[in-house]
Amino acid sequence: MTDPASAPRRVAVIGLGVMGGPIARHLGHAGHDLTLYNRSPKRIALWREANPDIAVREANNAADAAEGSDVVITCVGNDDDLAEVVLGPQGVFTTLHAGGLFIDHTTVSARIARQIGVEARDKEIRCVDAPMTGAQAGAEAGTLTLMCGGRADAVAAATPVMSAYARRIVHIGKAGTGQATKMVNQLALAGVTAALAEAFRLAQAEHLDLDKVYEAISGGAAQSWQMDNRWHTMAQERFDFGFAIDWMRKDLGLALDEGRGLGLSFPVAALIDQLYADIQAMGGGRQDTSAILRRLPKRGVR
């Protein structure tokens, strides 16, 4: 007997970028009935070309995507984009039925997540703010980690759907807490990445065998995901992949703004943000965040 919680649903995905595209693919392979909408129709054409085995309906706008859907998932750019596709005159909430489920995977401010949560409550829509970590590789592999804000019943309803593309799903608390947790994640990630780059430059300046250094330090307290996945690519000066500096600066801006609102200062994150701004000025905004190494001068490196 089929479990109703895991039964195929009518799911609309709005935003088919490097994260939303793979998410839609996993949902299609899980048997859900897909509707897609993207501001640029070209992305949908490319998605169809890459996934010819998945039947989809292409919507004209966000409201059209939500109409008749059981679940709407958004993965767009920023607060303004999210407000437009959810709360705008052609937004999701104009047509998503009472009892429907709305899941947002965009990294945005906790403020807009809370606002959408209130609007959803008034319309009797179950709402989850669920920013992601795991980067493009995690989206492609279906192994994302989701940090969720919203009512317990909404997260419970969303979990069977999100399990198609996420390995870890954690309910943090009320609306907005998912986004606040993503800020915590990004502050920690930025610090680890910057410190790793400085350690790497020291190893180079000392003319150490970089492979042996990695072997020695990756099994102890200094070990991290960044070290395991970026040490060797930094050695090759390869930065054309992964989580882009442009996106990290957006995320750090959200965290710094949130901190100011709470009377907190984050001097390390502010410095790292400036270093990333320098790399943007060098034309590296689309490079992986490990490209912070480019901002640290080489001394005695052969």
GROMACS .gro file of N, CA, C and O in nm, residues 210-278:
model
  276
  210LEU      N    1   5.301   1.990  -0.075
  210LEU     CA    2   5.161   2.020  -0.040
  210LEU      C    3   5.079   1.894  -0.018
  210LEU      O    4   4.989   1.892   0.067
  211ASP      N    5   5.106   1.789  -0.093
  211ASP     CA    6   5.034   1.663  -0.072
  211ASP      C    7   5.064   1.604   0.065
  211ASP      O    8   4.975   1.554   0.134
  212LYS      N    9   5.191   1.611   0.105
  212LYS     CA   10   5.229   1.556   0.236
  212LYS      C   11   5.173   1.641   0.350
  212LYS      O   12   5.135   1.590   0.455
  213VAL      N   13   5.170   1.774   0.328
  213VAL     CA   14   5.110   1.860   0.430
  213VAL      C   15   4.963   1.825   0.449
  213VAL      O   16   4.914   1.811   0.561
  214TYR      N   17   4.893   1.806   0.337
  214TYR     CA   18   4.752   1.767   0.347
  214TYR      C   19   4.737   1.636   0.420
  214TYR      O   20   4.651   1.621   0.508
  215GLU      N   21   4.821   1.539   0.386
  215GLU     CA   22   4.814   1.408   0.451
  215GLU      C   23   4.836   1.420   0.602
  215GLU      O   24   4.769   1.354   0.682
  216ALA      N   25   4.926   1.511   0.641
  216ALA     CA   26   4.960   1.525   0.782
  216ALA      C   27   4.851   1.595   0.862
  216ALA      O   28   4.821   1.556   0.975
  217ILE      N   29   4.790   1.699   0.804
  217ILE     CA   30   4.699   1.782   0.885
  217ILE      C   31   4.552   1.750   0.865
  217ILE      O   32   4.468   1.793   0.946
  218SER      N   33   4.517   1.674   0.760
  218SER     CA   34   4.376   1.650   0.733
  218SER      C   35   4.315   1.544   0.824
  218SER      O   36   4.193   1.525   0.822
  219GLY      N   37   4.397   1.476   0.903
  219GLY     CA   38   4.343   1.377   0.994
  219GLY      C   39   4.328   1.425   1.136
  219GLY      O   40   4.291   1.347   1.224
  220GLY      N   41   4.356   1.554   1.159
  220GLY     CA   42   4.350   1.606   1.294
  220GLY      C   43   4.247   1.716   1.310
  220GLY      O   44   4.150   1.725   1.234
  221ALA      N   45   4.270   1.802   1.408
  221ALA     CA   46   4.172   1.905   1.443
  221ALA      C   47   4.153   2.009   1.334
  221ALA      O   48   4.050   2.078   1.331
  222ALA      N   49   4.250   2.024   1.243
  222ALA     CA   50   4.238   2.125   1.137
  222ALA      C   51   4.151   2.078   1.021
  222ALA      O   52   4.117   2.157   0.934
  223GLN      N   53   4.116   1.949   1.022
  223GLN     CA   54   4.041   1.894   0.909
  223GLN      C   55   3.907   1.966   0.891
  223GLN      O   56   3.843   2.007   0.988
  224SER      N   57   3.865   1.983   0.766
  224SER     CA   58   3.736   2.042   0.735
  224SER      C   59   3.693   1.997   0.596
  224SER      O   60   3.774   1.948   0.518
  225TRP      N   61   3.565   2.019   0.565
  225TRP     CA   62   3.517   1.991   0.430
  225TRP      C   63   3.594   2.074   0.330
  225TRP      O   64   3.630   2.026   0.222
  226GLN      N   65   3.618   2.200   0.364
  226GLN     CA   66   3.691   2.287   0.272
  226GLN      C   67   3.831   2.232   0.244
  226GLN      O   68   3.877   2.234   0.130
  227MET      N   69   3.899   2.186   0.347
  227MET     CA   70   4.032   2.130   0.327
  227MET      C   71   4.026   2.007   0.237
  227MET      O   72   4.105   1.994   0.141
  228ASP      N   73   3.933   1.918   0.264
  228ASP     CA   74   3.923   1.794   0.187
  228ASP      C   75   3.890   1.821   0.041
  228ASP      O   76   3.933   1.747  -0.048
  229ASN      N   77   3.810   1.924   0.015
  229ASN     CA   78   3.760   1.947  -0.120
  229ASN      C   79   3.828   2.061  -0.195
  229ASN      O   80   3.808   2.074  -0.316
  230ARG      N   81   3.905   2.144  -0.124
  230ARG     CA   82   3.963   2.260  -0.192
  230ARG      C   83   4.115   2.268  -0.183
  230ARG      O   84   4.178   2.345  -0.255
  231TRP      N   85   4.180   2.193  -0.096
  231TRP     CA   86   4.326   2.200  -0.084
  231TRP      C   87   4.394   2.169  -0.219
  231TRP      O   88   4.479   2.245  -0.266
  232HIS      N   89   4.353   2.061  -0.281
  232HIS     CA   90   4.419   2.019  -0.406
  232HIS      C   91   4.382   2.109  -0.523
  232HIS      O   92   4.465   2.132  -0.612
  233THR      N   93   4.261   2.161  -0.525
  233THR     CA   94   4.224   2.252  -0.634
  233THR      C   95   4.292   2.387  -0.618
  233THR      O   96   4.327   2.451  -0.718
  234MET      N   97   4.315   2.431  -0.495
  234MET     CA   98   4.393   2.552  -0.475
  234MET      C   99   4.537   2.532  -0.524
  234MET      O  100   4.597   2.623  -0.582
  235ALA      N  101   4.591   2.413  -0.502
  235ALA     CA  102   4.726   2.384  -0.549
  235ALA      C  103   4.736   2.395  -0.701
  235ALA      O  104   4.839   2.431  -0.757
  236GLN      N  105   4.625   2.362  -0.768
  236GLN     CA  106   4.620   2.371  -0.914
  236GLN      C  107   4.574   2.508  -0.962
  236GLN      O  108   4.563   2.531  -1.082
  237GLU      N  109   4.543   2.598  -0.867
  237GLU     CA  110   4.487   2.731  -0.897
  237GLU      C  111   4.364   2.718  -0.985
  237GLU      O  112   4.345   2.792  -1.081
  238ARG      N  113   4.278   2.625  -0.947
  238ARG     CA  114   4.151   2.603  -1.016
  238ARG      C  115   4.038   2.658  -0.929
  238ARG      O  116   4.019   2.616  -0.816
  239PHE      N  117   3.965   2.753  -0.985
  239PHE     CA  118   3.858   2.818  -0.909
  239PHE      C  119   3.728   2.830  -0.990
  239PHE      O  120   3.636   2.899  -0.948
  240ASP      N  121   3.721   2.763  -1.105
  240ASP     CA  122   3.609   2.781  -1.196
  240ASP      C  123   3.496   2.682  -1.169
  240ASP      O  124   3.448   2.612  -1.258
  241PHE      N  125   3.452   2.674  -1.043
  241PHE     CA  126   3.349   2.578  -1.003
  241PHE      C  127   3.300   2.617  -0.865
  241PHE      O  128   3.353   2.710  -0.803
  242GLY      N  129   3.202   2.544  -0.815
  242GLY     CA  130   3.163   2.557  -0.675
  242GLY      C  131   3.082   2.681  -0.645
  242GLY      O  132   3.018   2.740  -0.732
  243PHE      N  133   3.086   2.722  -0.518
  243PHE     CA  134   3.002   2.831  -0.469
  243PHE      C  135   3.068   2.965  -0.501
  243PHE      O  136   3.177   2.996  -0.453
  244ALA      N  137   3.002   3.046  -0.583
  244ALA     CA  138   3.062   3.166  -0.637
  244ALA      C  139   3.078   3.276  -0.532
  244ALA      O  140   2.997   3.291  -0.440
  245ILE      N  141   3.183   3.355  -0.550
  245ILE     CA  142   3.209   3.470  -0.463
  245ILE      C  143   3.092   3.567  -0.464
  245ILE      O  144   3.055   3.623  -0.360
  246ASP      N  145   3.031   3.589  -0.581
  246ASP     CA  146   2.914   3.678  -0.587
  246ASP      C  147   2.806   3.633  -0.489
  246ASP      O  148   2.743   3.716  -0.421
  247TRP      N  149   2.782   3.504  -0.483
  247TRP     CA  150   2.678   3.451  -0.393
  247TRP      C  151   2.721   3.462  -0.248
  247TRP      O  152   2.640   3.495  -0.160
  248MET      N  153   2.848   3.436  -0.222
  248MET     CA  154   2.896   3.446  -0.084
  248MET      C  155   2.887   3.589  -0.034
  248MET      O  156   2.850   3.613   0.083
  249ARG      N  157   2.918   3.687  -0.118
  249ARG     CA  158   2.907   3.826  -0.073
  249ARG      C  159   2.762   3.862  -0.043
  249ARG      O  160   2.735   3.936   0.052
  250LYS      N  161   2.669   3.810  -0.121
  250LYS     CA  162   2.527   3.833  -0.091
  250LYS      C  163   2.494   3.775   0.047
  250LYS      O  164   2.431   3.841   0.130
  251ASP      N  165   2.539   3.653   0.071
  251ASP     CA  166   2.509   3.585   0.197
  251ASP      C  167   2.576   3.654   0.316
  251ASP      O  168   2.515   3.668   0.423
  252LEU      N  169   2.702   3.696   0.299
  252LEU     CA  170   2.769   3.767   0.407
  252LEU      C  171   2.700   3.900   0.435
  252LEU      O  172   2.690   3.941   0.551
  253GLY      N  173   2.651   3.965   0.330
  253GLY     CA  174   2.577   4.090   0.351
  253GLY      C  175   2.454   4.069   0.436
  253GLY      O  176   2.422   4.149   0.525
  254LEU      N  177   2.382   3.958   0.412
  254LEU     CA  178   2.265   3.926   0.493
  254LEU      C  179   2.304   3.906   0.639
  254LEU      O  180   2.237   3.954   0.731
  255ALA      N  181   2.414   3.831   0.661
  255ALA     CA  182   2.458   3.802   0.798
  255ALA      C  183   2.505   3.929   0.869
  255ALA      O  184   2.475   3.950   0.987
  256LEU      N  185   2.579   4.011   0.798
  256LEU     CA  186   2.628   4.136   0.859
  256LEU      C  187   2.512   4.229   0.893
  256LEU      O  188   2.510   4.291   1.000
  257ASP      N  189   2.413   4.237   0.804
  257ASP     CA  190   2.295   4.320   0.831
  257ASP      C  191   2.216   4.266   0.951
  257ASP      O  192   2.171   4.344   1.036
  258GLU      N  193   2.200   4.134   0.957
  258GLU     CA  194   2.128   4.073   1.068
  258GLU      C  195   2.201   4.102   1.200
  258GLU      O  196   2.138   4.134   1.301
  259GLY      N  197   2.333   4.091   1.196
  259GLY     CA  198   2.411   4.120   1.316
  259GLY      C  199   2.395   4.263   1.363
  259GLY      O  200   2.378   4.288   1.483
  260ARG      N  201   2.401   4.357   1.268
  260ARG     CA  202   2.383   4.497   1.306
  260ARG      C  203   2.248   4.521   1.371
  260ARG      O  204   2.236   4.596   1.469
  261GLY      N  205   2.145   4.454   1.319
  261GLY     CA  206   2.012   4.469   1.377
  261GLY      C  207   2.003   4.415   1.519
  261GLY      O  208   1.916   4.457   1.596
  262LEU      N  209   2.092   4.323   1.553
  262LEU     CA  210   2.096   4.265   1.687
  262LEU      C  211   2.201   4.330   1.776
  262LEU      O  212   2.224   4.285   1.889
  263GLY      N  213   2.266   4.434   1.725
  263GLY     CA  214   2.369   4.502   1.803
  263GLY      C  215   2.501   4.426   1.806
  263GLY      O  216   2.582   4.446   1.897
  264LEU      N  217   2.524   4.339   1.706
  264LEU     CA  218   2.646   4.259   1.700
  264LEU      C  219   2.737   4.308   1.587
  264LEU      O  220   2.690   4.362   1.488
  265SER      N  221   2.866   4.285   1.603
  265SER     CA  222   2.960   4.313   1.495
  265SER      C  223   3.040   4.186   1.468
  265SER      O  224   3.071   4.110   1.560
  266PHE      N  225   3.075   4.167   1.341
  266PHE     CA  226   3.150   4.049   1.298
  266PHE      C  227   3.272   4.096   1.220
  266PHE      O  228   3.273   4.096   1.096
  267PRO      N  229   3.378   4.137   1.290
  267PRO     CA  230   3.493   4.197   1.220
  267PRO      C  231   3.564   4.101   1.126
  267PRO      O  232   3.615   4.144   1.022
  268VAL      N  233   3.570   3.974   1.159
  268VAL     CA  234   3.636   3.878   1.070
  268VAL      C  235   3.557   3.865   0.940
  268VAL      O  236   3.613   3.871   0.830
  269ALA      N  237   3.427   3.849   0.953
  269ALA     CA  238   3.343   3.836   0.833
  269ALA      C  239   3.348   3.963   0.749
  269ALA      O  240   3.350   3.956   0.625
  270ALA      N  241   3.352   4.079   0.814
  270ALA     CA  242   3.360   4.206   0.740
  270ALA      C  243   3.489   4.215   0.661
  270ALA      O  244   3.491   4.262   0.546
  271LEU      N  245   3.600   4.170   0.719
  271LEU     CA  246   3.728   4.171   0.648
  271LEU      C  247   3.725   4.074   0.530
  271LEU      O  248   3.771   4.107   0.420
  272ILE      N  249   3.672   3.954   0.552
  272ILE     CA  250   3.664   3.856   0.444
  272ILE      C  251   3.576   3.909   0.331
  272ILE      O  252   3.608   3.893   0.212
  273ASP      N  253   3.467   3.974   0.366
  273ASP     CA  254   3.379   4.033   0.266
  273ASP      C  255   3.456   4.134   0.181
  273ASP      O  256   3.439   4.140   0.058
  274GLN      N  257   3.542   4.214   0.243
  274GLN     CA  258   3.622   4.311   0.167
  274GLN      C  259   3.722   4.242   0.076
  274GLN      O  260   3.744   4.284  -0.038
  275LEU      N  261   3.783   4.134   0.123
  275LEU     CA  262   3.876   4.058   0.039
  275LEU      C  263   3.803   4.002  -0.083
  275LEU      O  264   3.856   4.004  -0.195
  276TYR      N  265   3.682   3.953  -0.062
  276TYR     CA  266   3.604   3.903  -0.175
  276TYR      C  267   3.565   4.017  -0.270
  276TYR      O  268   3.562   3.998  -0.392
  277ALA      N  269   3.538   4.135  -0.215
  277ALA     CA  270   3.508   4.250  -0.301
  277ALA      C  271   3.628   4.281  -0.390
  277ALA      O  272   3.613   4.317  -0.507
  278ASP      N  273   3.748   4.269  -0.335
  278ASP     CA  274   3.869   4.293  -0.414
  278ASP      C  275   3.879   4.193  -0.529
  278ASP      O  276   3.920   4.228  -0.641
   0.00000   0.00000   0.00000
